Every structure is written in C-alpha cells, then in structure tokens.
Coordinates of C-alpha atoms in Angstrom, one line a residue:
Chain A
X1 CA 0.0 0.0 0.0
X2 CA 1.1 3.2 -1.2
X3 CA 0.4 6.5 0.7
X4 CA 1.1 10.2 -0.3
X5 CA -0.6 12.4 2.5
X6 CA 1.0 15.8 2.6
X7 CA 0.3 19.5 3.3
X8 CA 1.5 22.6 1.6
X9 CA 0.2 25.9 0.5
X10 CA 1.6 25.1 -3.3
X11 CA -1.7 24.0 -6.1
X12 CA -1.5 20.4 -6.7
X13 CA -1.7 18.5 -10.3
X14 CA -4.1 16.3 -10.6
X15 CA -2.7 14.0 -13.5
X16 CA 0.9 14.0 -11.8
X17 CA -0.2 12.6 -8.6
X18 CA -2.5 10.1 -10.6
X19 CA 0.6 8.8 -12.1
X20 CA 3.0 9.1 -9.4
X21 CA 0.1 6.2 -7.5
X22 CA 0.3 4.1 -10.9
X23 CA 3.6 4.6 -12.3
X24 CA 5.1 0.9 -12.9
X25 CA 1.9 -1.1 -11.2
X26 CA -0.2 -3.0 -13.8
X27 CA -2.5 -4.4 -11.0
X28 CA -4.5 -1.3 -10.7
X29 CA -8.0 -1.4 -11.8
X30 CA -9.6 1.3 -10.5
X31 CA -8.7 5.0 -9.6
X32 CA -11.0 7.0 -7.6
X33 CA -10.5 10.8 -6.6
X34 CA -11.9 13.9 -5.5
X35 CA -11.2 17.3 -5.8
X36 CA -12.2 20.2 -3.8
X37 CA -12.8 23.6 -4.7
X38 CA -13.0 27.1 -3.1
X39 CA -16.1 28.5 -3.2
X40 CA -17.7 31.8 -3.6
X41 CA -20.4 31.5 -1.3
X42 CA -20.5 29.8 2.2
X43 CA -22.1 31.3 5.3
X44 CA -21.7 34.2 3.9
X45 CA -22.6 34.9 -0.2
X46 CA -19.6 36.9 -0.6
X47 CA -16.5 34.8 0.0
X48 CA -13.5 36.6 -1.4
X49 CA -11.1 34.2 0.0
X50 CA -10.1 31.8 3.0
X51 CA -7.4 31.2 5.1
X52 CA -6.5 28.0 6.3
X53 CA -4.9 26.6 9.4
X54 CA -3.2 23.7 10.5
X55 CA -2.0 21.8 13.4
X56 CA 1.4 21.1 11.7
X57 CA 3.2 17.4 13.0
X58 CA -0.5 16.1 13.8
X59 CA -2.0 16.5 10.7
X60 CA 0.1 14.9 8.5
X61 CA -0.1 12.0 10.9
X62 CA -3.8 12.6 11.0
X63 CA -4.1 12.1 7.3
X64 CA -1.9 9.2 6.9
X65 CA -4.2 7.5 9.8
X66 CA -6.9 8.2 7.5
X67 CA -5.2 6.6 4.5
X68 CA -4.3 3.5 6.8
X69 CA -7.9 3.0 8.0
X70 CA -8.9 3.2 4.4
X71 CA -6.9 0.5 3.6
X72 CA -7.9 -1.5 6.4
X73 CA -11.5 -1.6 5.4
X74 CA -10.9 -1.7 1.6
X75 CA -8.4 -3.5 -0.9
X76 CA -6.5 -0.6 -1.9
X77 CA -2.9 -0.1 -3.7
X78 CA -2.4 3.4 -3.1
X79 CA -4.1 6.5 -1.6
X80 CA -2.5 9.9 -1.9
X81 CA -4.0 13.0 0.1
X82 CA -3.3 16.4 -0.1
X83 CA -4.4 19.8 1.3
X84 CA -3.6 23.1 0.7
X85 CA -3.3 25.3 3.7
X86 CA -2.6 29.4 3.8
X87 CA -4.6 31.9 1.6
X88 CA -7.0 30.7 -1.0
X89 CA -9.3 31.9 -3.3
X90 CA -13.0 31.0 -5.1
X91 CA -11.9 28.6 -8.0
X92 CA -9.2 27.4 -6.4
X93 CA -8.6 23.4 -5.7
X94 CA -7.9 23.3 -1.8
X95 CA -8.5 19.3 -1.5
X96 CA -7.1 16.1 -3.4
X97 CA -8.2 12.1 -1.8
X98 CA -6.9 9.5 -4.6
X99 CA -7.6 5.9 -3.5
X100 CA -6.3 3.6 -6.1
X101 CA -7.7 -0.4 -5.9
X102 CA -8.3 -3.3 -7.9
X103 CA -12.2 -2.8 -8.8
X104 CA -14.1 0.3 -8.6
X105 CA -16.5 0.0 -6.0
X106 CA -13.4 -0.6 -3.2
X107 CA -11.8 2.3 -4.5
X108 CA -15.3 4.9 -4.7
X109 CA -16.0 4.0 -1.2
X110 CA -12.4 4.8 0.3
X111 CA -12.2 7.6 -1.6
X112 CA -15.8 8.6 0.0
X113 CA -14.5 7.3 3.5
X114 CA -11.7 9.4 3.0
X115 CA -13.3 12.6 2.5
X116 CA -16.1 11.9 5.3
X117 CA -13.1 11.2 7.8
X118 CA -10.9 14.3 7.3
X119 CA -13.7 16.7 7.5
X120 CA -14.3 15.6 11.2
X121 CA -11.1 14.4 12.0
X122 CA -7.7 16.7 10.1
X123 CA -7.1 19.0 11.8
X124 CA -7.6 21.9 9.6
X125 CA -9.5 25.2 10.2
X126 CA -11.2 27.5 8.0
X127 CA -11.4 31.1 8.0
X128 CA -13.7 33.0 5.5
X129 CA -13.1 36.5 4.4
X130 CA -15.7 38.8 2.7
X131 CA -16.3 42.2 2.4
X132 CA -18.2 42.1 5.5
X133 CA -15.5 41.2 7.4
X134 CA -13.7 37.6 8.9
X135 CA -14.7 34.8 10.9
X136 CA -13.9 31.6 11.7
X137 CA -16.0 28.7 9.6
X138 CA -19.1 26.8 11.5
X139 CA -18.5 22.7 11.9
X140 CA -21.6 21.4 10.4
X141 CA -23.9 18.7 11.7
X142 CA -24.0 17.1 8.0
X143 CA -20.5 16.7 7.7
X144 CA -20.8 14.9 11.4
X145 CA -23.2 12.6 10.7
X146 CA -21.6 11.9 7.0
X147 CA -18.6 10.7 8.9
X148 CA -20.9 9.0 11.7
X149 CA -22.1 6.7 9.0
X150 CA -18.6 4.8 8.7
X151 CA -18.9 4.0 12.3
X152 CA -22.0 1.8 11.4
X153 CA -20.9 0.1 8.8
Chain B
X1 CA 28.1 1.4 33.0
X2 CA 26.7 -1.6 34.7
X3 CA 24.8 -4.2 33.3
X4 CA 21.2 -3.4 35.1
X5 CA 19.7 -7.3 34.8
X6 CA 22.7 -8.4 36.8
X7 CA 22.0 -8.4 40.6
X8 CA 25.4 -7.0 43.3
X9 CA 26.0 -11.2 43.1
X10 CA 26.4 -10.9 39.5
X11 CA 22.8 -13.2 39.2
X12 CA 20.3 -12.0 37.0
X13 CA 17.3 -10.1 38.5
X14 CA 14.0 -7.9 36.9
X15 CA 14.9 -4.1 37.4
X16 CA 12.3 -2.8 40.1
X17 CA 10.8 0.2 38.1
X18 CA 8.3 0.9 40.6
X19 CA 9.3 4.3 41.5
X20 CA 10.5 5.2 38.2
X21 CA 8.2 8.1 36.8
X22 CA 6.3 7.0 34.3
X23 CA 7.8 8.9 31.1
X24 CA 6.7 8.8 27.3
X25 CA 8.9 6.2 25.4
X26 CA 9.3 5.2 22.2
X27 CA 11.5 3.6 19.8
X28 CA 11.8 2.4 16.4
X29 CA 13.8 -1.2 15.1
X30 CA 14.3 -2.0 11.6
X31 CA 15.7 -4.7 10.1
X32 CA 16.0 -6.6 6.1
X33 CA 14.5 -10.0 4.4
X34 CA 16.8 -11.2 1.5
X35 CA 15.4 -12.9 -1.4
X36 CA 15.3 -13.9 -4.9
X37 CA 13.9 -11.5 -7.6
X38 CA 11.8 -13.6 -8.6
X39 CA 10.5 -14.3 -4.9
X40 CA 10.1 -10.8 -4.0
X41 CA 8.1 -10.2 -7.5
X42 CA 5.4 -12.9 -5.9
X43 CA 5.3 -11.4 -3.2
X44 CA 4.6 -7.9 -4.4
X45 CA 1.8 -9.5 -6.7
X46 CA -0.1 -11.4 -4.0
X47 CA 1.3 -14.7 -5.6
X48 CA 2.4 -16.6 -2.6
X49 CA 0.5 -20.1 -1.6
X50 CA -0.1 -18.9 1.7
X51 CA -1.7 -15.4 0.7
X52 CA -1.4 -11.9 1.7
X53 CA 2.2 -11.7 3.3
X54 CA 2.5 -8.6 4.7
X55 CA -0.8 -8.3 6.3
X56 CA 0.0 -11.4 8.0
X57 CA 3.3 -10.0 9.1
X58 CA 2.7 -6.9 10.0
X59 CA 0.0 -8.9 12.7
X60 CA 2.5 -11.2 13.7
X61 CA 4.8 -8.0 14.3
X62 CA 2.6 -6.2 16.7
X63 CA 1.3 -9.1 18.6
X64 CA 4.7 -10.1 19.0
X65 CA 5.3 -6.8 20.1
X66 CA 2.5 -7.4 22.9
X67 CA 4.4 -10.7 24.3
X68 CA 7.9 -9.8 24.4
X69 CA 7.6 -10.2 28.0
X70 CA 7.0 -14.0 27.3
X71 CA 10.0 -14.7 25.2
X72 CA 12.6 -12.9 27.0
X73 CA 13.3 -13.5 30.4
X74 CA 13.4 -10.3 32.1
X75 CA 11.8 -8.0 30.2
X76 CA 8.3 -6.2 31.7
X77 CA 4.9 -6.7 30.5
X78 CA 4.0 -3.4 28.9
X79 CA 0.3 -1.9 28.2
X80 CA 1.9 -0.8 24.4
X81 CA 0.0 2.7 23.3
X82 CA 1.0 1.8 19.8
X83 CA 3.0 -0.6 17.8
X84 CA 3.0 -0.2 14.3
X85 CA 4.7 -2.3 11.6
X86 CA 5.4 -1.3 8.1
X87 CA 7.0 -2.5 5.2
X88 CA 9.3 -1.5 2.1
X89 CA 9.1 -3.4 -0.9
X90 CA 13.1 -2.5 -2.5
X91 CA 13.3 -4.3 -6.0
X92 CA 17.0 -2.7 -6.2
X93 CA 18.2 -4.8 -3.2
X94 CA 16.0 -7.7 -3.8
X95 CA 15.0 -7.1 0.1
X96 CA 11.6 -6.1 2.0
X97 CA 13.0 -3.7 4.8
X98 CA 11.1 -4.0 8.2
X99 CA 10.3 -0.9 10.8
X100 CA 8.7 -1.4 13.5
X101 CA 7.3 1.5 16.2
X102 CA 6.2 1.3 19.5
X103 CA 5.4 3.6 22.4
X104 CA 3.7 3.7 25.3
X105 CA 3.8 5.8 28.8
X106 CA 5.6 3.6 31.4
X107 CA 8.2 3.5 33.7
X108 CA 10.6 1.4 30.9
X109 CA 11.6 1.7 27.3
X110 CA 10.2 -0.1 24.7
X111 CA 13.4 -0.8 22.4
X112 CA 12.9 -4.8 23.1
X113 CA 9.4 -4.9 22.2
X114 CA 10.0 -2.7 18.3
X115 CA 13.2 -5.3 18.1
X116 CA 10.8 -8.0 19.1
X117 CA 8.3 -6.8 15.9
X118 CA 10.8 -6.6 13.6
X119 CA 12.6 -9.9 14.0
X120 CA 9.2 -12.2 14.2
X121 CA 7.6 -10.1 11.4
X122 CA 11.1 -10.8 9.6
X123 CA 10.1 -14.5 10.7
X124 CA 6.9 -14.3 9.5
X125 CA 7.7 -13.1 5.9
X126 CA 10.1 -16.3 6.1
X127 CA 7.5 -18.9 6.7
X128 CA 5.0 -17.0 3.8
X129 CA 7.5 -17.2 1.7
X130 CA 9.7 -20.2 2.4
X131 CA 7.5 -22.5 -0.2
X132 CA 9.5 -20.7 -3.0
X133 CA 12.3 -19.6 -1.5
X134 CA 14.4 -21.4 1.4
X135 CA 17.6 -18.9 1.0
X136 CA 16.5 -16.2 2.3
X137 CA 18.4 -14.2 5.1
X138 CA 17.3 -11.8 7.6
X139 CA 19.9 -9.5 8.6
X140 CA 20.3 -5.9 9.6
X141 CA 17.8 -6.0 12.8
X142 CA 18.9 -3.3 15.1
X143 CA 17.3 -0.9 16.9
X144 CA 17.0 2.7 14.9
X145 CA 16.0 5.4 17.6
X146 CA 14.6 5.4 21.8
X147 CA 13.3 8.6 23.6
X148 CA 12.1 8.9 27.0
X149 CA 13.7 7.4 30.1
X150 CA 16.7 8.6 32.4
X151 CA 19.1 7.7 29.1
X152 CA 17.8 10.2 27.5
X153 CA 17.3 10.0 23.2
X154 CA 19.5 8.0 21.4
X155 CA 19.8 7.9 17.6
X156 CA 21.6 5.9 15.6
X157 CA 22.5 8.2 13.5
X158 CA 23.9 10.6 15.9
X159 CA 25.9 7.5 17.4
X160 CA 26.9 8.4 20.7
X161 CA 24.4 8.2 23.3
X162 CA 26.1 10.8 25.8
X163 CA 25.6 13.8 23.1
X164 CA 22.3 13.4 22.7
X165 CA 21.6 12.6 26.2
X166 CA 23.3 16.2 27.0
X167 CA 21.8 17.9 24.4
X168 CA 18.0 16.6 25.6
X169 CA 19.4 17.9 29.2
X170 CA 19.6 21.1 28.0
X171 CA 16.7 21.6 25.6
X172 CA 14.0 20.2 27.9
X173 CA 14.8 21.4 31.2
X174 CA 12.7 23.8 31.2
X175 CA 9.5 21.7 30.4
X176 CA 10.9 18.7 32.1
X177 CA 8.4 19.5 35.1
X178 CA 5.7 21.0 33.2
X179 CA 3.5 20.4 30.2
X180 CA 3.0 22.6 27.0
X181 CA -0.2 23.6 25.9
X182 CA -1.3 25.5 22.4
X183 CA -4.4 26.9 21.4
X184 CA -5.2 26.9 18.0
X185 CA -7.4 28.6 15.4
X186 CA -10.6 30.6 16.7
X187 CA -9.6 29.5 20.3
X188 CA -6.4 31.1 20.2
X189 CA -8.1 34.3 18.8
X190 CA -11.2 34.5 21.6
X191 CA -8.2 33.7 24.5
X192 CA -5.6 35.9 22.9
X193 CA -3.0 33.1 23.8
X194 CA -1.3 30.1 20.9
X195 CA 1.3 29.1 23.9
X196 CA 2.3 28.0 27.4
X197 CA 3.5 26.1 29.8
X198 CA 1.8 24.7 33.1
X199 CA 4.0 23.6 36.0
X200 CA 3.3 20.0 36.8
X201 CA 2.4 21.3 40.5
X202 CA 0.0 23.4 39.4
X203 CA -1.7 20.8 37.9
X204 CA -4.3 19.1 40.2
X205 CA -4.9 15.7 38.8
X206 CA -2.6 14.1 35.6
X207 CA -4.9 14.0 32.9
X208 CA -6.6 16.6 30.6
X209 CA -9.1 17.5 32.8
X210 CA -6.6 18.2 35.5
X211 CA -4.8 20.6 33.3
X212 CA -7.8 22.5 32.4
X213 CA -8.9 23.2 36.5
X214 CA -5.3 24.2 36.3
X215 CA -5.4 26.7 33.7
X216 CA -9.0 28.2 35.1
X217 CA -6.9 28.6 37.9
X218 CA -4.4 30.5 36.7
X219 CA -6.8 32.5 34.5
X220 CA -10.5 32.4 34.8
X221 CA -11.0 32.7 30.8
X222 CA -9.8 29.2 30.7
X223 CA -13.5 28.1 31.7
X224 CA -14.1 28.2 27.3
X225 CA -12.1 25.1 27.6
X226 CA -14.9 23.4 29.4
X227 CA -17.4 23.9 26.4
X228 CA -18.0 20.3 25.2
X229 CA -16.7 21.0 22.0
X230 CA -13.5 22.2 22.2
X231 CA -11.7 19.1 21.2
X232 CA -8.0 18.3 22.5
X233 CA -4.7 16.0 21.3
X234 CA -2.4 14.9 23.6
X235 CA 1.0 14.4 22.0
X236 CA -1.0 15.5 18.6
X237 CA -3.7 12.5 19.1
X238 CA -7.1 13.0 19.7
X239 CA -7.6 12.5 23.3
X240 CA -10.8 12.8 25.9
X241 CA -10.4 14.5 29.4
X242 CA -9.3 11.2 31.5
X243 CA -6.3 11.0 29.1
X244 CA -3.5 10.1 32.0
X245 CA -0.9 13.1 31.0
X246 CA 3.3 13.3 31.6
X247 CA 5.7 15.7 32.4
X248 CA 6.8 16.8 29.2
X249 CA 3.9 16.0 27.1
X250 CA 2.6 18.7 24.6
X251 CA -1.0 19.0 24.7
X252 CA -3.5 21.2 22.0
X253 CA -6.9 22.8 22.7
X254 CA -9.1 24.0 19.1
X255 CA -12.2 24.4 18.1
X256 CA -14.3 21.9 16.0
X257 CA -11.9 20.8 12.4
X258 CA -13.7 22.5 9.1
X259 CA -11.1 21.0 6.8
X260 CA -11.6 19.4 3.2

C-alpha cells in the first residue's frame, strides 16, 4: 500500500499525482479521486477568500491514519491525500483524496470514507473573508453525521 | 556502566521500576529479508500459496510486540500505546526492509518490544515465503531510535548516546516539570494566547481534565475550555479528558476541524 498524505500551501496537479500512484503497477483497476474547490459563497454569499490553518506534526499524521484506516476496510494499492493550507481563493482546488484499488466499487468507497473522515477528523481550520468582514468557519452537523455513518458500517 | 539485569552477586534479577516516573517512550527497530527477484516479485503480486504476506506479518509483528515479555526472560509486560509495523518493498536490493514502532507511557523503554516486531515479522515473511524460497536471510535488525527514560534519546544516526543525552538535558529542562499547551485557530483568537507552559504542580490531577482546573486557575477565561466542543490531542492524538498526561507532554486545545 502506497500512501502520499502531505500539506502545503503550493496548487497540486491532478494528473501528476495520478501517475506518481500508478507509475510501474499493472494491477491497478480502479482509480477513484476527489477534488475540492474554493467556493464563492459559504455562510456568507460573498466569500472573497479563505485562510486556512493547520496543526502542523498532527495532521500529516492525521491524514496518513486516515489513509491506513482506508486501507484497512478496503483492498487498496495506493491513496494519496493532499491539502492546501494558507490563503486561498473561489476557483481554487484546496482538496485532493486518490484511493487507487483493484475494482471500482473498493476504490469509490475509500475515496468517500476518505473525505467523510478528514472533515471531522484533520485538523484543519477555516477562516472565510468577505467584504463584511472575517470569521472563523461553523462545523456542520451534515458533515458529522456523514462521517458517523462509517462507524455503522 | 553496569549491566542493570545483573544483581550485586552478579545473578540476574527484573529491574524494580516501581518508582521510576512514568515517562513517554518510544522507539523504532528496523531490520532486512533477503530474497530472490523472482520471490520478491510474488510477493509484491499477492502470488504466494499462503496469501497476503505482509498483512499477515505486519499482525505477527505487533502481537509479538505485545508478548515480548514471554519470550525474553526479564523484560516487563508493557500496556503498548502503539505498535506499528510497516514494510518496504526494494526491488533494487532484492530485500523487504522492516520498521517497527512502539510507544507507550511507562516507567521502561520499549526498544525490546519494536526489536521483538521486527525480527518475528522478519520471521513471519520467512514462513509465507519459504514454499518458494528457502535462501533467504534476515539481517540488519537493530534498533534505529529510543526517547524517553533517564538515558535520554539515542539515535543511531547521531551515534553516541552521551551527546544526545546532554543535548536533551539542556533543551528540555525547562519543560521537564511541566506540560506545553497550544491553542489553536478561533480558540487562540477568543483567549488571545497560541502558547504555554503549566508547572506540573499546578496541575491538580494528571490528565486533561486536570490541566484545564489548572489553567481556570491561573486565569479564569480558561472556563471556554470546558465547552464540550472544544476538542484536545495529547502528543498530537485526539484525546478525551481522562487522558492520563506526563511531564513533558505537549497538549493542543481547538475548536471543531472545518477541513476538506
């Protein structure tokens, strides 16, 4: 099992870390990833940009926990995580979960696990500037009980 | 230096640790299994008769890890915090290489149980693989890194133990007797604080909950830290109020994560 978790404020490519997780392995059959993007509107409709912190030592350790549990539950070959951190803007990718398996459904259901997990559990925070001023981002119930759902299954 | 399993007769006793202060240790062992090219090529495939070979030995490694006490005579039994095993498929040296972590908060190290890991996960990838392959070697196995205890950090890098003992001396006496605590994000904004440290007096029982009565006793503003949603990590794990703390240990309070 192959894991890439890292954090840094540089963008990320997309197709390089898709082949750095397949370069030289012909027994991948599936890969699976997500991207997330900076929005424009959040609690506030005028998001001009965000900030984000991060707990630095315990969150790349976080992450690659994350990655490990995923692997526990699923037959994966690689996942890779990254997330950006400092000043971002709307239209900006900010988020990158790659799990990389032998069949698809393993490797949609990490990749789903993945995402669930490091909202509730990374420890990142969000800050959201507009023209009405700062504040710090709201945890939301949805993204609890998205992650809650794992624990059941 | 005396050997410390040798009694004043020379016979060989169990240290008596019960007065030592419990302490954070950890260490990391690593160690090599040789094989053919064409073994190692299975085994990175799945192909061997008696399936998936580093699952199994990564289990064998930790639950060794768990009974060290059993197999060697006068080690302690340890309650292990964490014991991981991982493995490194290298084509160019026709090898796996083993690494083994543990770490718990005791009153001894834990450098016998990460060797213990790495040799009978080392073992273990022997007996998976033996079907195909009965020349293979296991070599290397020594222990990498230890922190925590009177000796200090040793590295084996750095090589000599006595530098790096002196050197921890000097950079942690000052926290030695005390704990660090951050605050972090929108908690470190409403208490106009990111650091400090708490002397282990001042703290009236040693866990998490302890060291928030002894911050609201140093400054009543502290009392945020009681909302049920401030979340805390203890030597950057997530960790619940009856987490049993050490001198030393770095502790976090922040808000709720809104990550991703």
């Amino acid at each position: 099992m192959m894991i890439v978790a890292r954090v840094q404020p540089a963008a990320f490519d997309i197709g390089v870390e898709q082949c750095a997780l397949t370069d030289g392995r012909t027994d991948i059959g599936a890969v699976v990833s997500f991207t997330g993007w900076v929005r424009d509107f959040n609690e506030r409709p005028d998001v001009t940009a965000l900030t984000l912190e991060h707990f630095p030592g315990m969150t790349e350790a976080a992450l690659h926990a994350i990655a490990q549990e995923a692997s526990a539950r699923w037959p994966l070959q690689g996942v890779t995580i990254i997330h950006r951190v400092g000043r971002l803007e709307p239209g900006e990718a900010i988020v990158l979960a790659m799990a990389a398996s032998a069949h698809r459904h393993a490797a949609f259901e990490a990749c789903d696990f993945i995402m669930d997990t490091l909202k509730t559990r990374a420890p990142f925070w969000k800050k959201e500037h507009t023209e009405s001023g700062s504040y710090w981002v709201s945890e939301r119930q949805s993204d609890r009980d998205a992650a809650d759902r794992w624990e059941h299954s | 230096m005396t050997l410390t399993h040798l009694n004043a007769r020379g016979e060989a006793h169990m240290v008596d640790v019960a007065d030592k202060q419990e302490t954070r240790r950890e260490a990391r062992a690593c160690g090599a299994i040789h094989m053919q090219a064409s073994t190692l090529a299975l085994l990175a495939e799945g192909g061997l008769p008696k399936g998936d070979v580093l699952a199994t030995a990564r289990i064998a490694g930790i639950q060794a890890a768990k009974r060290t006490h059993e197999l060697i005579p006068l080690c302690h039994a340890l309650a292990l915090s964490k014991v991981s095993v991982e493995f490194t498929l290298d084509a160019s040296s026709n090898c796996v290489h083993v690494e083994a972590f543990c770490r718990l908060n005791g009153r001894t190290g834990v450098e016998m149980e990460a060797l213990t890991a790495v040799s009978v996960a080392c073992l273990t990838l022997y007996d998976m693989c033996k079907a195909v392959d009965r020349g293979m070697t296991i070599d290397g196995v020594c222990l990498e890194e230890k922190r925590g205890g009177r000796s200090g950090n040793w590295s084996r890098e750095s090589g000599s133990e006595s530098d790096d003992t002196s050197a921890r001396k000097v950079d942690t006496s000052s926290v030695e007797n005390a704990v660090t605590i951050h605050f972090l994000a929108e908690l470190r904004e409403r208490l106009a604080i990111a650091e400090l440290t708490l002397d282990w007096a001042q703290i009236p029982s040693q866990d998490i909950a302890g060291v928030k009565l002894g911050l609201i006793d140093r400054d009543p503003k502290f009392k945020a830290l009681l909302d049920q949603r401030v979340l805390c990590a203890l030597n950057q794990a997530m960790s619940q109020d009856g987490a049993a703390i050490a001198p030393g240990d770095e502790i976090a309070f922040f808000p709720p994560v809104t990550g991703g």
